mmCIF file of C-alpha atoms in Angstrom:
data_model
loop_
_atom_site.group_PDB
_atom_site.id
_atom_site.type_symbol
_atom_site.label_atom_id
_atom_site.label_comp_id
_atom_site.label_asym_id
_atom_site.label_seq_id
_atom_site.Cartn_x
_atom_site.Cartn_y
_atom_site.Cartn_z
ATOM 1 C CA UNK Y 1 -10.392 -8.604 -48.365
ATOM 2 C CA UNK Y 2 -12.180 -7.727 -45.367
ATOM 3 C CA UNK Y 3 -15.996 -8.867 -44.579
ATOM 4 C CA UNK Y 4 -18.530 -7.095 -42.025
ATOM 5 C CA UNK Y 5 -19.456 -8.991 -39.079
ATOM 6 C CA UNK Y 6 -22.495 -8.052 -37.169
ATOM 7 C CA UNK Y 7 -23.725 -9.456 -34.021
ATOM 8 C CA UNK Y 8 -27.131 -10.842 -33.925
ATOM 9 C CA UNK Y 9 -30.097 -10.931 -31.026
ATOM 10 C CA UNK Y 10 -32.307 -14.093 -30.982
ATOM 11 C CA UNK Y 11 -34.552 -12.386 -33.431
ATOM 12 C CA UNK Y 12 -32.152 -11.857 -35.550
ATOM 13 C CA UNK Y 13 -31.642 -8.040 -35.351
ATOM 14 C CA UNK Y 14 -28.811 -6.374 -35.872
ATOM 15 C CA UNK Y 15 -26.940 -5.433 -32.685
ATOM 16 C CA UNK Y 16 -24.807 -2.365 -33.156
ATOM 17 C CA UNK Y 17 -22.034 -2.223 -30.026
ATOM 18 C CA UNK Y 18 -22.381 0.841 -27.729
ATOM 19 C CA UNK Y 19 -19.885 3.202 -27.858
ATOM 20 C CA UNK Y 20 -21.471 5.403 -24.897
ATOM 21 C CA UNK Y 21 -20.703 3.688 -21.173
ATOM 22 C CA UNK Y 22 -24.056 5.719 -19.930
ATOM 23 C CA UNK Y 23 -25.543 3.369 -22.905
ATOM 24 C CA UNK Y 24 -24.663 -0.158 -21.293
ATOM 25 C CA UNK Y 25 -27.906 -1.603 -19.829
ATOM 26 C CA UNK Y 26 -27.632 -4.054 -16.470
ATOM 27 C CA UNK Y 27 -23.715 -2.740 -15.693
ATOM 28 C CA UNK Y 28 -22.089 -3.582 -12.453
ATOM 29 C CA UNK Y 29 -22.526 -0.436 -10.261
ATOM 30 C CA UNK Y 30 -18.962 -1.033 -8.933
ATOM 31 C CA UNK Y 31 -17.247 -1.383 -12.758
ATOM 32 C CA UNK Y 32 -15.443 1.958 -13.298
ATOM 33 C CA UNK Y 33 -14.540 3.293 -16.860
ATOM 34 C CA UNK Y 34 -11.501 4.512 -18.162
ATOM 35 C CA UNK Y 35 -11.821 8.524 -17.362
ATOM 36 C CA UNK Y 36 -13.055 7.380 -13.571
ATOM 37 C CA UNK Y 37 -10.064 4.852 -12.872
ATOM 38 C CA UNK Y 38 -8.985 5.675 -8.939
ATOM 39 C CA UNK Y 39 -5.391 7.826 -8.223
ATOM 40 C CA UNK Y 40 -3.456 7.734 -5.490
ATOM 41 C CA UNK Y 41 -3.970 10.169 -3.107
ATOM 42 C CA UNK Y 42 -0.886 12.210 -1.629
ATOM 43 C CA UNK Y 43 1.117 11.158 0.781
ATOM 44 C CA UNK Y 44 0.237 10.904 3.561
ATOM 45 C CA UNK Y 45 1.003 10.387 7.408
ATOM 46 C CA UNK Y 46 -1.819 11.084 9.504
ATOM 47 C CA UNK Y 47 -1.910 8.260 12.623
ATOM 48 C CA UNK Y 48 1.548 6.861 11.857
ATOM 49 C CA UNK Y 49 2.714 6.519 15.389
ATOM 50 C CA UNK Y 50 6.578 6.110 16.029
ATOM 51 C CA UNK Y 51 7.240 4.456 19.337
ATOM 52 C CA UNK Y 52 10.671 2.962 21.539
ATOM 53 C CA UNK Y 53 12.731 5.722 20.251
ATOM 54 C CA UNK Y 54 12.067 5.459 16.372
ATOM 55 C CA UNK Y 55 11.517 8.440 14.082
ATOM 56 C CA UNK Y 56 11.205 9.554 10.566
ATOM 57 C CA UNK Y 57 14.523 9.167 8.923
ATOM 58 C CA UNK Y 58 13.424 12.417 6.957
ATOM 59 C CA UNK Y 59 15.541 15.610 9.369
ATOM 60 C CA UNK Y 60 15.521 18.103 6.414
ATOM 61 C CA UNK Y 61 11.311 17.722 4.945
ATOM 62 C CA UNK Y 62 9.556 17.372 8.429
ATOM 63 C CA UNK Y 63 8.976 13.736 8.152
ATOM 64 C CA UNK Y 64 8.058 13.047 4.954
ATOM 65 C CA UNK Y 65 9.695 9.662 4.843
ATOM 66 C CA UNK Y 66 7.067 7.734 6.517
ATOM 67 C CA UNK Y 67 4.167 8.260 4.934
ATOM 68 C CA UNK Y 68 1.355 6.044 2.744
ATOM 69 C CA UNK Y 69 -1.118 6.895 -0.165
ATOM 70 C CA UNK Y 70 -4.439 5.121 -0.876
ATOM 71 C CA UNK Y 71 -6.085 4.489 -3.751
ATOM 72 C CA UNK Y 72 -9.934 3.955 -3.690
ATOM 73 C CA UNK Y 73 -10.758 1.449 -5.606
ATOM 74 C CA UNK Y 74 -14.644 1.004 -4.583
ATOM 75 C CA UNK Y 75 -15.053 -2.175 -2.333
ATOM 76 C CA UNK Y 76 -11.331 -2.110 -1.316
ATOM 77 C CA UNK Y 77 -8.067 0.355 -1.563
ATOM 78 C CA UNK Y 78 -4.769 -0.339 -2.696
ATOM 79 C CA UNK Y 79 -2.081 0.677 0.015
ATOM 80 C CA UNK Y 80 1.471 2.350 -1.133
ATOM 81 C CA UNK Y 81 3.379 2.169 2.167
ATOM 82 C CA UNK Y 82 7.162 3.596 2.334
ATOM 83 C CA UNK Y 83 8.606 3.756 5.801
ATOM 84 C CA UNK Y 84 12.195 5.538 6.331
ATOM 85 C CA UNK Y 85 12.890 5.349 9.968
ATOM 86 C CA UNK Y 86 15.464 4.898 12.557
ATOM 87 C CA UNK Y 87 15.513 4.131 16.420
ATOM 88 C CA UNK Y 88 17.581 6.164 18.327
ATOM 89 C CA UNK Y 89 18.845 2.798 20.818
ATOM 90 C CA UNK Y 90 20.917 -0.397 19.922
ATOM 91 C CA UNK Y 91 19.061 -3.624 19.582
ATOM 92 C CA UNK Y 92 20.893 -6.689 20.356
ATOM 93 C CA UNK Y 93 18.272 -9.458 20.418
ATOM 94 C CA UNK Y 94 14.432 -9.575 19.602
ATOM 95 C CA UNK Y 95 12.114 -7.297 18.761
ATOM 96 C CA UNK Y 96 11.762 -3.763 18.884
ATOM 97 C CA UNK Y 97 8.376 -2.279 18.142
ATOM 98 C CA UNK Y 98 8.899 0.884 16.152
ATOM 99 C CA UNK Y 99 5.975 2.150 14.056
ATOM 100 C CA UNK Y 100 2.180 1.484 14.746
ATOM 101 C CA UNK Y 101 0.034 2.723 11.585
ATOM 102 C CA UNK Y 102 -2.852 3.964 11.588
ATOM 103 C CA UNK Y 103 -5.937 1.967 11.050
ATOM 104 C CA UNK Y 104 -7.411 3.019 7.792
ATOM 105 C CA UNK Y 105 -4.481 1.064 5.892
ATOM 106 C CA UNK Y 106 -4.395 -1.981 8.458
ATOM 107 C CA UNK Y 107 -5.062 -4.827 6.162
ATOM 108 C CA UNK Y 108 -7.400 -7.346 6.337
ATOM 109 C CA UNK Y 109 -5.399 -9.884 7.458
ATOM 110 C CA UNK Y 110 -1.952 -10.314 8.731
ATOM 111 C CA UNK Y 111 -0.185 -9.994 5.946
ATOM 112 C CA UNK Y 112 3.382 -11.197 7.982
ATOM 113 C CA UNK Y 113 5.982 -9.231 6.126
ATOM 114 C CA UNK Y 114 9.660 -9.895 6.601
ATOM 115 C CA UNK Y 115 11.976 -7.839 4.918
ATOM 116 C CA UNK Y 116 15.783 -7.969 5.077
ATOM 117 C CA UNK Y 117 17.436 -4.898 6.139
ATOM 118 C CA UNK Y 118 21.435 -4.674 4.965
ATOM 119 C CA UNK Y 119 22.464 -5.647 8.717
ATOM 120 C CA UNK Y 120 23.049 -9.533 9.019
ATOM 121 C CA UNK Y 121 20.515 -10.730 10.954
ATOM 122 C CA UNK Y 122 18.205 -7.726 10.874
ATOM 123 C CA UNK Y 123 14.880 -7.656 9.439
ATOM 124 C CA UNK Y 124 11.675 -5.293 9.524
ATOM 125 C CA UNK Y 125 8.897 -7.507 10.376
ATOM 126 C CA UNK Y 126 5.426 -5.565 9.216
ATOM 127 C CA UNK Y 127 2.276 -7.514 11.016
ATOM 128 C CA UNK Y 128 -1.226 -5.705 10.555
ATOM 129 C CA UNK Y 129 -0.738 -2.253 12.102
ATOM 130 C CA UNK Y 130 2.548 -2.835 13.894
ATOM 131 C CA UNK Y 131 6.288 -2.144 12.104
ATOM 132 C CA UNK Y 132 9.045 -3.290 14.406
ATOM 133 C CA UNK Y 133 12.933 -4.243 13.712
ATOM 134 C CA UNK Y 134 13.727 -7.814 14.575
ATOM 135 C CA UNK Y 135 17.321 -8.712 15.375
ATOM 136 C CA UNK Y 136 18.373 -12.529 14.782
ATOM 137 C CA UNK Y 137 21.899 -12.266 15.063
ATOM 138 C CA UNK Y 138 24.381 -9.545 16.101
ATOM 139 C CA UNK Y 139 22.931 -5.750 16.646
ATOM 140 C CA UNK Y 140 21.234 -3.063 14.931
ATOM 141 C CA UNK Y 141 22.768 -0.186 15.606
ATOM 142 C CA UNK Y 142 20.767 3.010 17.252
ATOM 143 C CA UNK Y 143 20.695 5.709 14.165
ATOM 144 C CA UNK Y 144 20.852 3.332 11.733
ATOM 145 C CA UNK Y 145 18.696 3.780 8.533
ATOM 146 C CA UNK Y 146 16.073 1.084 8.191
ATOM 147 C CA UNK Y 147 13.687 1.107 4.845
ATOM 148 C CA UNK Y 148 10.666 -0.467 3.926
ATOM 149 C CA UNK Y 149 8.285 -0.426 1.016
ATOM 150 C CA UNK Y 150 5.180 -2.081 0.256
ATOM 151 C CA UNK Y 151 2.166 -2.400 -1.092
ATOM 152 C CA UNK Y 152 -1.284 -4.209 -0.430
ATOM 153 C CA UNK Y 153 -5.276 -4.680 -0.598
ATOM 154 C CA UNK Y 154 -7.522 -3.589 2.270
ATOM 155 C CA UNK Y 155 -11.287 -3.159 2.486
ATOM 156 C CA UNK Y 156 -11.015 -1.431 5.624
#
């Protein structure tokens, strides 16, 4: 069998929980409740710059394949960043810039990404607001598809 449990001030009062968030005396004015949580916005693709020959890998949509949503999240935003892209030139050795984003999702610090691509050798190196295709070993091909997805903090 179950028993009641109250909770007790120092006087010894009963202390009934609130059930109201507008109730909650002394909250943190950057807490948010359940029917306020932050959504993603849309996508999208305002100030994403494509540079050295590379473009949207999207020829059908208008570019939809580079694009980012933002969720607000009060003293900092979560980042969704998906980047589809191609340059239209070989690279053989060293890096190619491709992409500059714009600065409303540059994090706050270098966040250094290196992600494999399915070219040996290959690799999209993400650093702050710059995207560019780093070749190790043998060549990326021009036209070749080249994805990357990520997400981060920022409190810019």
């Amino acid at each position: 069998m179950g028993y009641n449990v109250y909770l007790k001030d120092k006087d010894g009062n009963d202390i009934l929980p609130a059930t109201s968030w507008a109730t909650i005396q002394g909250k943190p004015n950057n807490l948010v409740t359940s029917n306020q949580l932050p959504t993603l916005t849309g996508q999208q693709r305002d100030g994403i710059q494509f540079v050295n020959g590379a473009y949207d890998w999207d020829h059908v949509n208008n570019g939809w394949n580079c694009c980012y949503r933002i969720a607000d999240l009060g003293g900092f935003k979560l980042v969704e960043l998906r980047l589809m892209f191609a340059l239209n030139k070989d690279v053989t050795g060293g890096l190619a810039h491709a992409i500059k984003l714009p600065n409303i999702i540059n994090p706050d610090q270098n966040i250094e990404m290196w992600c494999a691509t399915n070219i040996e050798g290959t690799y999209v190196h993400h650093s702050g607001t710059d995207v560019d295709i780093e070749v190790h070993s043998g060549k990326y091909p021009a036209n070749t598809l080249v994805s990357y997805y990520n997400h981060y903090l920022t409190t810019n």
